[in-house]
Every structure is written in C-alpha cells, then in structure tokens.
C-alpha cells in the first residue's frame, strides 16, 4: 500500500541556521521557506536525489511542534512521510487495523498542495507517520 518515502521531517528551532547547514556545509539544494499557518509550521525542503528532508520550525503560538522542541531542544527527527495512491483507502485500512488518525481524521492539504494525514506514533512503532496522496 505505501509507496516511496516522500520525505523525512526534522523539527528545528532556527530554520535559517539549519537551512544554511544543509545548503552551505552539506552542499544540498534547499528551497525557500514556506509558511503553512494551517499547520502551525514554516517548512524548508532539502532536495536529495532519492527523497527530501523537510525542516520544520514552529509558526504561531499553538504550533504542533512546540512541545516536541521543548523535549528535544536541539531539534530531532519528527516524522516520516510515505506516499499512497488513495489516501482515504489507506486511512480506512489503517483504522480497521486499529491505527489512530490524528485530528478529525479527514485529510488536509499539506506542503506540496496534496492531501495528507498523520497517524499516531503509538500505533506505528513509535514513529509519527504522514501519508501523502500522490
Ligand atoms: Co511532512
């Protein structure tokens, strides 16, 4: 059911510093920052040949990554994003298997303009998983 690894997301405190690390020290292609108020984050994408790295920094007062950064002040791996062809079919299959979908369970539009869902880490080997319909 799951397809390619679309991206690995890393939560960071300072987007500029982390983007510069990837661009200047690691020599990667780095996108311009993109504010996603509906998700409470600003994102930068690092384009690798086989996948992407998503740097996430908090945006606004109720950012969903604020608590994560309290626990992980140096930043850290936040989620994995797998591609699926049919996000509603994937959601229903996972729910039937007992996985919990975060939020109201309905897909929202993510950073690539495509529908995304998040699944509870407790149901997925301790890893927050994002599904993106491609
Ligand atoms: Co993501």
mmCIF file of N, CA and C and ligand atoms in Angstrom:
data_model
loop_
_atom_site.group_PDB
_atom_site.id
_atom_site.type_symbol
_atom_site.label_atom_id
_atom_site.label_comp_id
_atom_site.label_asym_id
_atom_site.label_seq_id
_atom_site.Cartn_x
_atom_site.Cartn_y
_atom_site.Cartn_z
ATOM 1 N N UNK A 1 0.829 -1.210 0.000
ATOM 2 C CA UNK A 1 0.000 0.000 0.000
ATOM 3 C C UNK A 1 0.867 1.265 0.000
ATOM 4 N N UNK A 2 1.872 1.342 0.926
ATOM 5 C CA UNK A 2 2.695 2.546 0.898
ATOM 6 C C UNK A 2 3.690 2.465 -0.258
ATOM 7 N N UNK A 3 3.982 3.636 -0.801
ATOM 8 C CA UNK A 3 4.915 3.702 -1.924
ATOM 9 C C UNK A 3 6.239 4.288 -1.481
ATOM 10 N N UNK A 4 6.699 5.302 -2.199
ATOM 11 C CA UNK A 4 8.011 5.880 -1.917
ATOM 12 C C UNK A 4 8.017 6.645 -0.601
ATOM 13 N N UNK A 5 9.227 6.756 -0.025
ATOM 14 C CA UNK A 5 9.445 7.668 1.094
ATOM 15 C C UNK A 5 9.467 9.077 0.503
ATOM 16 N N UNK A 6 8.456 9.868 0.799
ATOM 17 C CA UNK A 6 8.401 11.223 0.232
ATOM 18 C C UNK A 6 9.378 12.151 0.929
ATOM 19 N N UNK A 7 9.378 12.121 2.271
ATOM 20 C CA UNK A 7 10.358 12.927 3.000
ATOM 21 C C UNK A 7 10.524 12.438 4.432
ATOM 22 N N UNK A 8 11.641 12.840 5.018
ATOM 23 C CA UNK A 8 11.900 12.707 6.446
ATOM 24 C C UNK A 8 11.847 14.123 6.994
ATOM 25 N N UNK A 9 11.067 14.335 8.060
ATOM 26 C CA UNK A 9 10.938 15.684 8.615
ATOM 27 C C UNK A 9 11.750 15.815 9.889
ATOM 28 N N UNK A 10 12.457 16.930 9.983
ATOM 29 C CA UNK A 10 13.279 17.238 11.149
ATOM 30 C C UNK A 10 12.784 18.557 11.732
ATOM 31 N N UNK A 11 12.422 18.523 13.012
ATOM 32 C CA UNK A 11 11.988 19.747 13.685
ATOM 33 C C UNK A 11 13.221 20.524 14.130
ATOM 34 N N UNK A 12 13.211 21.824 13.886
ATOM 35 C CA UNK A 12 14.352 22.672 14.241
ATOM 36 C C UNK A 12 13.850 23.938 14.926
ATOM 37 N N UNK A 13 14.710 24.503 15.741
ATOM 38 C CA UNK A 13 14.364 25.769 16.387
ATOM 39 C C UNK A 13 14.581 26.941 15.441
ATOM 40 N N UNK A 14 15.699 26.905 14.733
ATOM 41 C CA UNK A 14 16.107 28.047 13.916
ATOM 42 C C UNK A 14 16.242 27.587 12.466
ATOM 43 N N UNK A 15 15.232 27.928 11.676
ATOM 44 C CA UNK A 15 15.171 27.451 10.298
ATOM 45 C C UNK A 15 16.335 27.972 9.461
ATOM 46 N N UNK A 16 16.707 29.220 9.672
ATOM 47 C CA UNK A 16 17.791 29.818 8.890
ATOM 48 C C UNK A 16 19.114 29.075 9.110
ATOM 49 N N UNK A 17 19.423 28.810 10.393
ATOM 50 C CA UNK A 17 20.673 28.124 10.725
ATOM 51 C C UNK A 17 20.689 26.726 10.130
ATOM 52 N N UNK A 18 19.571 26.013 10.264
ATOM 53 C CA UNK A 18 19.522 24.638 9.767
ATOM 54 C C UNK A 18 19.544 24.605 8.245
ATOM 55 N N UNK A 19 18.835 25.538 7.604
ATOM 56 C CA UNK A 19 18.842 25.586 6.137
ATOM 57 C C UNK A 19 20.256 25.896 5.637
ATOM 58 N N UNK A 20 20.948 26.793 6.325
ATOM 59 C CA UNK A 20 22.316 27.140 5.924
ATOM 60 C C UNK A 20 23.259 25.960 6.084
ATOM 61 N N UNK A 21 23.040 25.149 7.146
ATOM 62 C CA UNK A 21 23.850 23.946 7.352
ATOM 63 C C UNK A 21 23.708 23.006 6.156
ATOM 64 N N UNK A 22 22.465 22.765 5.746
ATOM 65 C CA UNK A 22 22.238 21.854 4.615
ATOM 66 C C UNK A 22 22.754 22.451 3.308
ATOM 67 N N UNK A 23 22.553 23.746 3.120
ATOM 68 C CA UNK A 23 22.949 24.393 1.867
ATOM 69 C C UNK A 23 24.471 24.543 1.775
ATOM 70 N N UNK A 24 25.076 25.111 2.818
ATOM 71 C CA UNK A 24 26.478 25.526 2.719
ATOM 72 C C UNK A 24 27.449 24.428 3.151
ATOM 73 N N UNK A 25 27.112 23.712 4.235
ATOM 74 C CA UNK A 25 28.046 22.703 4.744
ATOM 75 C C UNK A 25 27.821 21.361 4.058
ATOM 76 N N UNK A 26 26.564 20.960 3.923
ATOM 77 C CA UNK A 26 26.274 19.655 3.317
ATOM 78 C C UNK A 26 26.113 19.760 1.800
ATOM 79 N N UNK A 27 26.027 20.978 1.278
ATOM 80 C CA UNK A 27 26.002 21.166 -0.171
ATOM 81 C C UNK A 27 24.739 20.676 -0.847
ATOM 82 N N UNK A 28 23.600 20.787 -0.159
ATOM 83 C CA UNK A 28 22.334 20.298 -0.720
ATOM 84 C C UNK A 28 21.536 21.434 -1.357
ATOM 85 N N UNK A 29 20.565 21.056 -2.210
ATOM 86 C CA UNK A 29 19.630 22.034 -2.767
ATOM 87 C C UNK A 29 18.550 22.320 -1.727
ATOM 88 N N UNK A 30 18.368 23.590 -1.392
ATOM 89 C CA UNK A 30 17.470 23.984 -0.307
ATOM 90 C C UNK A 30 16.434 24.966 -0.858
ATOM 91 N N UNK A 31 15.148 24.701 -0.592
ATOM 92 C CA UNK A 31 14.076 25.576 -1.088
ATOM 93 C C UNK A 31 13.968 26.828 -0.222
ATOM 94 N N UNK A 32 13.206 27.787 -0.707
ATOM 95 C CA UNK A 32 12.876 28.959 0.116
ATOM 96 C C UNK A 32 11.903 28.530 1.212
ATOM 97 N N UNK A 33 11.909 29.229 2.358
ATOM 98 C CA UNK A 33 10.959 28.898 3.429
ATOM 99 C C UNK A 33 9.518 29.130 2.973
ATOM 100 N N UNK A 34 8.639 28.258 3.450
ATOM 101 C CA UNK A 34 7.221 28.330 3.093
ATOM 102 C C UNK A 34 6.422 28.292 4.395
ATOM 103 N N UNK A 35 5.651 29.351 4.673
ATOM 104 C CA UNK A 35 4.830 29.393 5.890
ATOM 105 C C UNK A 35 3.534 28.638 5.644
ATOM 106 N N UNK A 36 3.196 27.747 6.580
ATOM 107 C CA UNK A 36 1.946 26.971 6.481
ATOM 108 C C UNK A 36 1.126 27.241 7.741
ATOM 109 N N UNK A 37 0.429 28.383 7.792
ATOM 110 C CA UNK A 37 -0.292 28.749 9.017
ATOM 111 C C UNK A 37 -1.298 27.688 9.460
ATOM 112 N N UNK A 38 -1.925 26.997 8.511
ATOM 113 C CA UNK A 38 -2.922 25.985 8.877
ATOM 114 C C UNK A 38 -2.283 24.810 9.613
ATOM 115 N N UNK A 39 -0.976 24.619 9.435
ATOM 116 C CA UNK A 39 -0.277 23.516 10.103
ATOM 117 C C UNK A 39 0.601 24.015 11.249
ATOM 118 N N UNK A 40 0.679 25.350 11.444
ATOM 119 C CA UNK A 40 1.475 25.899 12.547
ATOM 120 C C UNK A 40 2.972 25.722 12.375
ATOM 121 N N UNK A 41 3.434 25.649 11.132
ATOM 122 C CA UNK A 41 4.872 25.470 10.892
ATOM 123 C C UNK A 41 5.319 26.283 9.678
ATOM 124 N N UNK A 42 6.611 26.574 9.655
ATOM 125 C CA UNK A 42 7.267 27.045 8.437
ATOM 126 C C UNK A 42 8.190 25.925 7.988
ATOM 127 N N UNK A 43 8.191 25.635 6.690
ATOM 128 C CA UNK A 43 8.972 24.495 6.195
ATOM 129 C C UNK A 43 9.990 24.940 5.154
ATOM 130 N N UNK A 44 11.084 24.184 5.112
ATOM 131 C CA UNK A 44 12.083 24.290 4.046
ATOM 132 C C UNK A 44 12.303 22.872 3.554
ATOM 133 N N UNK A 45 12.379 22.687 2.248
ATOM 134 C CA UNK A 45 12.652 21.351 1.725
ATOM 135 C C UNK A 45 14.071 21.260 1.199
ATOM 136 N N UNK A 46 14.742 20.176 1.591
ATOM 137 C CA UNK A 46 16.065 19.842 1.083
ATOM 138 C C UNK A 46 15.832 18.773 0.010
ATOM 139 N N UNK A 47 16.264 19.053 -1.205
ATOM 140 C CA UNK A 47 16.017 18.119 -2.310
ATOM 141 C C UNK A 47 17.211 17.186 -2.465
ATOM 142 N N UNK A 48 17.001 15.912 -2.173
ATOM 143 C CA UNK A 48 18.028 14.896 -2.419
ATOM 144 C C UNK A 48 17.621 14.103 -3.659
ATOM 145 N N UNK A 49 18.552 13.315 -4.181
ATOM 146 C CA UNK A 49 18.236 12.565 -5.398
ATOM 147 C C UNK A 49 17.111 11.562 -5.176
ATOM 148 N N UNK A 50 17.077 10.933 -3.985
ATOM 149 C CA UNK A 50 16.115 9.853 -3.792
ATOM 150 C C UNK A 50 14.969 10.198 -2.856
ATOM 151 N N UNK A 51 15.037 11.329 -2.163
ATOM 152 C CA UNK A 51 13.933 11.726 -1.294
ATOM 153 C C UNK A 51 14.132 13.195 -0.904
ATOM 154 N N UNK A 52 13.369 13.660 0.059
ATOM 155 C CA UNK A 52 13.513 15.033 0.542
ATOM 156 C C UNK A 52 13.654 15.018 2.071
ATOM 157 N N UNK A 53 14.268 16.052 2.576
ATOM 158 C CA UNK A 53 14.262 16.315 4.009
ATOM 159 C C UNK A 53 13.434 17.576 4.201
ATOM 160 N N UNK A 54 12.493 17.523 5.142
ATOM 161 C CA UNK A 54 11.636 18.665 5.449
ATOM 162 C C UNK A 54 12.088 19.239 6.784
ATOM 163 N N UNK A 55 12.576 20.467 6.776
ATOM 164 C CA UNK A 55 12.901 21.130 8.039
ATOM 165 C C UNK A 55 11.664 21.882 8.487
ATOM 166 N N UNK A 56 11.260 21.678 9.747
ATOM 167 C CA UNK A 56 10.044 22.271 10.298
ATOM 168 C C UNK A 56 10.404 23.192 11.443
ATOM 169 N N UNK A 57 9.923 24.414 11.419
ATOM 170 C CA UNK A 57 10.101 25.310 12.563
ATOM 171 C C UNK A 57 8.721 25.796 12.999
ATOM 172 N N UNK A 58 8.545 26.067 14.289
ATOM 173 C CA UNK A 58 7.232 26.486 14.787
ATOM 174 C C UNK A 58 6.793 27.813 14.168
ATOM 175 N N UNK A 59 5.490 27.919 13.910
ATOM 176 C CA UNK A 59 4.891 29.160 13.423
ATOM 177 C C UNK A 59 3.659 29.442 14.272
ATOM 178 N N UNK A 60 3.630 30.612 14.934
ATOM 179 C CA UNK A 60 2.475 30.965 15.760
ATOM 180 C C UNK A 60 2.566 30.369 17.157
ATOM 181 N N UNK A 61 1.523 30.635 17.957
ATOM 182 C CA UNK A 61 1.561 30.285 19.374
ATOM 183 C C UNK A 61 1.209 28.835 19.654
ATOM 184 N N UNK A 62 0.432 28.220 18.778
ATOM 185 C CA UNK A 62 -0.039 26.862 19.063
ATOM 186 C C UNK A 62 0.544 25.860 18.084
ATOM 187 N N UNK A 63 1.821 26.017 17.811
ATOM 188 C CA UNK A 63 2.437 25.113 16.846
ATOM 189 C C UNK A 63 2.440 23.682 17.366
ATOM 190 N N UNK A 64 2.064 22.718 16.525
ATOM 191 C CA UNK A 64 2.079 21.313 16.969
ATOM 192 C C UNK A 64 3.494 20.794 17.242
ATOM 193 N N UNK A 65 4.532 21.521 16.829
ATOM 194 C CA UNK A 65 5.882 21.023 17.111
ATOM 195 C C UNK A 65 6.541 21.729 18.301
ATOM 196 N N UNK A 66 5.798 22.649 18.946
ATOM 197 C CA UNK A 66 6.383 23.371 20.090
ATOM 198 C C UNK A 66 6.756 22.412 21.218
ATOM 199 N N UNK A 67 5.848 21.492 21.546
ATOM 200 C CA UNK A 67 6.121 20.529 22.636
ATOM 201 C C UNK A 67 7.301 19.630 22.288
ATOM 202 N N UNK A 68 7.343 19.205 21.029
ATOM 203 C CA UNK A 68 8.445 18.342 20.572
ATOM 204 C C UNK A 68 9.782 19.049 20.789
ATOM 205 N N UNK A 69 9.830 20.348 20.475
ATOM 206 C CA UNK A 69 11.087 21.086 20.624
ATOM 207 C C UNK A 69 11.417 21.365 22.091
ATOM 208 N N UNK A 70 10.375 21.411 22.949
ATOM 209 C CA UNK A 70 10.647 21.520 24.387
ATOM 210 C C UNK A 70 11.378 20.276 24.868
ATOM 211 N N UNK A 71 10.912 19.117 24.377
ATOM 212 C CA UNK A 71 11.532 17.855 24.798
ATOM 213 C C UNK A 71 12.852 17.600 24.080
ATOM 214 N N UNK A 72 12.993 18.167 22.894
ATOM 215 C CA UNK A 72 14.190 17.950 22.071
ATOM 216 C C UNK A 72 14.765 19.308 21.664
ATOM 217 N N UNK A 73 15.417 19.989 22.614
ATOM 218 C CA UNK A 73 15.829 21.377 22.347
ATOM 219 C C UNK A 73 16.831 21.529 21.202
ATOM 220 N N UNK A 74 17.536 20.446 20.863
ATOM 221 C CA UNK A 74 18.459 20.533 19.722
ATOM 222 C C UNK A 74 17.765 20.229 18.402
ATOM 223 N N UNK A 75 16.453 19.976 18.450
ATOM 224 C CA UNK A 75 15.740 19.514 17.265
ATOM 225 C C UNK A 75 15.832 18.005 17.174
ATOM 226 N N UNK A 76 15.192 17.438 16.156
ATOM 227 C CA UNK A 76 15.249 15.986 16.016
ATOM 228 C C UNK A 76 14.297 15.489 14.956
ATOM 229 N N UNK A 77 14.417 14.189 14.665
ATOM 230 C CA UNK A 77 13.547 13.613 13.638
ATOM 231 C C UNK A 77 12.105 13.626 14.117
ATOM 232 N N UNK A 78 11.221 14.192 13.321
ATOM 233 C CA UNK A 78 9.842 14.404 13.746
ATOM 234 C C UNK A 78 8.865 13.425 13.117
ATOM 235 N N UNK A 79 8.950 13.223 11.813
ATOM 236 C CA UNK A 79 8.062 12.235 11.172
ATOM 237 C C UNK A 79 8.638 11.746 9.851
ATOM 238 N N UNK A 80 8.050 10.638 9.382
ATOM 239 C CA UNK A 80 8.339 10.098 8.055
ATOM 240 C C UNK A 80 7.088 10.277 7.218
ATOM 241 N N UNK A 81 7.262 10.560 5.938
ATOM 242 C CA UNK A 81 6.098 10.696 5.055
ATOM 243 C C UNK A 81 6.190 9.672 3.930
ATOM 244 N N UNK A 82 5.170 8.807 3.886
ATOM 245 C CA UNK A 82 5.080 7.799 2.834
ATOM 246 C C UNK A 82 4.026 8.225 1.818
ATOM 247 N N UNK A 83 4.291 7.913 0.567
ATOM 248 C CA UNK A 83 3.317 8.206 -0.487
ATOM 249 C C UNK A 83 2.299 7.076 -0.592
ATOM 250 N N UNK A 84 1.051 7.459 -0.814
ATOM 251 C CA UNK A 84 -0.010 6.480 -1.096
ATOM 252 C C UNK A 84 -0.796 6.960 -2.315
ATOM 253 N N UNK A 85 -1.399 6.021 -3.001
ATOM 254 C CA UNK A 85 -2.170 6.401 -4.191
ATOM 255 C C UNK A 85 -3.562 6.891 -3.819
ATOM 256 N N UNK A 86 -4.140 6.282 -2.773
ATOM 257 C CA UNK A 86 -5.517 6.622 -2.384
ATOM 258 C C UNK A 86 -5.531 6.817 -0.872
ATOM 259 N N UNK A 87 -5.544 8.074 -0.446
ATOM 260 C CA UNK A 87 -5.370 8.354 0.983
ATOM 261 C C UNK A 87 -6.577 7.895 1.812
ATOM 262 N N UNK A 88 -7.757 7.954 1.240
ATOM 263 C CA UNK A 88 -8.934 7.523 2.007
ATOM 264 C C UNK A 88 -8.939 6.002 2.181
ATOM 265 N N UNK A 89 -8.557 5.282 1.135
ATOM 266 C CA UNK A 89 -8.463 3.821 1.246
ATOM 267 C C UNK A 89 -7.384 3.434 2.245
ATOM 268 N N UNK A 90 -6.257 4.167 2.215
ATOM 269 C CA UNK A 90 -5.158 3.882 3.154
ATOM 270 C C UNK A 90 -5.612 4.153 4.586
ATOM 271 N N UNK A 91 -6.301 5.277 4.776
ATOM 272 C CA UNK A 91 -6.795 5.621 6.118
ATOM 273 C C UNK A 91 -7.748 4.543 6.635
ATOM 274 N N UNK A 92 -8.670 4.122 5.791
ATOM 275 C CA UNK A 92 -9.682 3.164 6.246
ATOM 276 C C UNK A 92 -9.039 1.815 6.575
ATOM 277 N N UNK A 93 -8.044 1.437 5.783
ATOM 278 C CA UNK A 93 -7.349 0.170 6.044
ATOM 279 C C UNK A 93 -6.596 0.237 7.371
ATOM 280 N N UNK A 94 -5.937 1.382 7.635
ATOM 281 C CA UNK A 94 -5.191 1.536 8.879
ATOM 282 C C UNK A 94 -6.130 1.603 10.078
ATOM 283 N N UNK A 95 -7.255 2.302 9.921
ATOM 284 C CA UNK A 95 -8.214 2.399 11.025
ATOM 285 C C UNK A 95 -8.784 1.024 11.357
ATOM 286 N N UNK A 96 -9.062 0.259 10.310
ATOM 287 C CA UNK A 96 -9.596 -1.093 10.525
ATOM 288 C C UNK A 96 -8.587 -1.959 11.270
ATOM 289 N N UNK A 97 -7.297 -1.642 11.118
ATOM 290 C CA UNK A 97 -6.248 -2.399 11.809
ATOM 291 C C UNK A 97 -5.957 -1.813 13.194
ATOM 292 N N UNK A 98 -6.709 -0.780 13.596
ATOM 293 C CA UNK A 98 -6.562 -0.228 14.944
ATOM 294 C C UNK A 98 -5.686 0.999 15.051
ATOM 295 N N UNK A 99 -5.159 1.513 13.944
ATOM 296 C CA UNK A 99 -4.319 2.707 14.000
ATOM 297 C C UNK A 99 -5.198 3.949 14.190
ATOM 298 N N UNK A 100 -4.673 4.884 14.951
ATOM 299 C CA UNK A 100 -5.406 6.134 15.178
ATOM 300 C C UNK A 100 -4.925 7.220 14.225
ATOM 301 N N UNK A 101 -5.897 7.885 13.589
ATOM 302 C CA UNK A 101 -5.587 9.003 12.696
ATOM 303 C C UNK A 101 -5.687 10.268 13.533
ATOM 304 N N UNK A 102 -4.704 11.142 13.444
ATOM 305 C CA UNK A 102 -4.717 12.370 14.256
ATOM 306 C C UNK A 102 -5.720 13.376 13.706
ATOM 307 N N UNK A 103 -6.123 14.315 14.578
ATOM 308 C CA UNK A 103 -7.070 15.359 14.176
ATOM 309 C C UNK A 103 -8.456 14.772 13.967
ATOM 310 N N UNK A 104 -9.194 15.336 13.027
ATOM 311 C CA UNK A 104 -10.569 14.877 12.819
ATOM 312 C C UNK A 104 -10.637 13.682 11.858
ATOM 313 N N UNK A 105 -9.472 13.208 11.444
ATOM 314 C CA UNK A 105 -9.446 12.018 10.593
ATOM 315 C C UNK A 105 -9.621 12.301 9.119
ATOM 316 N N UNK A 106 -9.848 13.577 8.790
ATOM 317 C CA UNK A 106 -10.007 13.936 7.376
ATOM 318 C C UNK A 106 -8.681 14.475 6.837
ATOM 319 N N UNK A 107 -8.338 14.140 5.597
ATOM 320 C CA UNK A 107 -7.094 14.658 5.012
ATOM 321 C C UNK A 107 -7.114 16.186 4.936
ATOM 322 N N UNK A 108 -5.935 16.773 5.130
ATOM 323 C CA UNK A 108 -5.765 18.213 4.930
ATOM 324 C C UNK A 108 -4.746 18.429 3.827
ATOM 325 N N UNK A 109 -4.699 19.646 3.313
ATOM 326 C CA UNK A 109 -3.758 19.922 2.236
ATOM 327 C C UNK A 109 -2.390 20.246 2.853
ATOM 328 N N UNK A 110 -1.378 19.514 2.440
ATOM 329 C CA UNK A 110 -0.044 19.666 3.014
ATOM 330 C C UNK A 110 0.844 20.598 2.214
ATOM 331 N N UNK A 111 2.136 20.529 2.506
ATOM 332 C CA UNK A 111 3.099 21.486 1.948
ATOM 333 C C UNK A 111 3.238 21.380 0.431
ATOM 334 N N UNK A 112 2.880 20.232 -0.143
ATOM 335 C CA UNK A 112 3.008 20.084 -1.596
ATOM 336 C C UNK A 112 1.681 20.292 -2.309
ATOM 337 N N UNK A 113 0.686 20.828 -1.573
ATOM 338 C CA UNK A 113 -0.626 21.044 -2.187
ATOM 339 C C UNK A 113 -1.407 19.756 -2.393
ATOM 340 N N UNK A 114 -1.014 18.700 -1.677
ATOM 341 C CA UNK A 114 -1.688 17.405 -1.816
ATOM 342 C C UNK A 114 -2.247 16.975 -0.467
ATOM 343 N N UNK A 115 -3.279 16.085 -0.468
ATOM 344 C CA UNK A 115 -3.884 15.683 0.801
ATOM 345 C C UNK A 115 -2.934 14.854 1.659
ATOM 346 N N UNK A 116 -2.912 15.177 2.956
ATOM 347 C CA UNK A 116 -2.065 14.447 3.908
ATOM 348 C C UNK A 116 -2.871 14.085 5.153
ATOM 349 N N UNK A 117 -2.392 13.059 5.854
ATOM 350 C CA UNK A 117 -2.943 12.610 7.138
ATOM 351 C C UNK A 117 -1.772 12.227 8.025
ATOM 352 N N UNK A 118 -1.961 12.328 9.331
ATOM 353 C CA UNK A 118 -0.938 11.867 10.274
ATOM 354 C C UNK A 118 -1.509 10.737 11.121
ATOM 355 N N UNK A 119 -0.653 9.768 11.433
ATOM 356 C CA UNK A 119 -1.055 8.600 12.220
ATOM 357 C C UNK A 119 -0.318 8.595 13.546
ATOM 358 N N UNK A 120 -1.003 8.140 14.587
ATOM 359 C CA UNK A 120 -0.447 8.194 15.940
ATOM 360 C C UNK A 120 0.820 7.338 16.059
ATOM 361 N N UNK A 121 1.899 7.922 16.634
ATOM 362 C CA UNK A 121 3.150 7.161 16.749
ATOM 363 C C UNK A 121 3.011 5.874 17.556
ATOM 364 N N UNK A 122 2.110 5.855 18.536
ATOM 365 C CA UNK A 122 1.966 4.658 19.379
ATOM 366 C C UNK A 122 1.507 3.454 18.567
ATOM 367 N N UNK A 123 0.865 3.714 17.440
ATOM 368 C CA UNK A 123 0.347 2.614 16.620
ATOM 369 C C UNK A 123 1.322 2.248 15.500
ATOM 370 N N UNK A 124 2.431 2.975 15.378
ATOM 371 C CA UNK A 124 3.357 2.747 14.265
ATOM 372 C C UNK A 124 4.801 2.693 14.752
ATOM 373 N N UNK A 125 5.042 1.791 15.689
ATOM 374 C CA UNK A 125 6.405 1.532 16.180
ATOM 375 C C UNK A 125 7.084 2.792 16.697
ATOM 376 N N UNK A 126 6.284 3.683 17.307
ATOM 377 C CA UNK A 126 6.868 4.872 17.923
ATOM 378 C C UNK A 126 7.284 5.955 16.948
ATOM 379 N N UNK A 127 6.756 5.896 15.729
ATOM 380 C CA UNK A 127 7.130 6.891 14.715
ATOM 381 C C UNK A 127 5.884 7.618 14.218
ATOM 382 N N UNK A 128 5.923 8.945 14.274
ATOM 383 C CA UNK A 128 4.836 9.714 13.674
ATOM 384 C C UNK A 128 4.931 9.547 12.154
ATOM 385 N N UNK A 129 3.825 9.124 11.551
ATOM 386 C CA UNK A 129 3.813 8.844 10.116
ATOM 387 C C UNK A 129 2.805 9.755 9.425
ATOM 388 N N UNK A 130 3.275 10.388 8.354
ATOM 389 C CA UNK A 130 2.418 11.190 7.484
ATOM 390 C C UNK A 130 2.183 10.386 6.204
ATOM 391 N N UNK A 131 0.958 10.381 5.746
ATOM 392 C CA UNK A 131 0.648 9.800 4.435
ATOM 393 C C UNK A 131 0.314 10.938 3.497
ATOM 394 N N UNK A 132 0.871 10.883 2.303
ATOM 395 C CA UNK A 132 0.572 11.904 1.298
ATOM 396 C C UNK A 132 0.073 11.218 0.034
ATOM 397 N N UNK A 133 -1.059 11.688 -0.449
ATOM 398 C CA UNK A 133 -1.593 11.126 -1.697
ATOM 399 C C UNK A 133 -0.856 11.767 -2.868
ATOM 400 N N UNK A 134 -0.336 10.920 -3.762
ATOM 401 C CA UNK A 134 0.433 11.461 -4.899
ATOM 402 C C UNK A 134 -0.262 11.153 -6.217
HETATM 403 CO CO1 LIG B 1 5.810 16.208 6.379
#
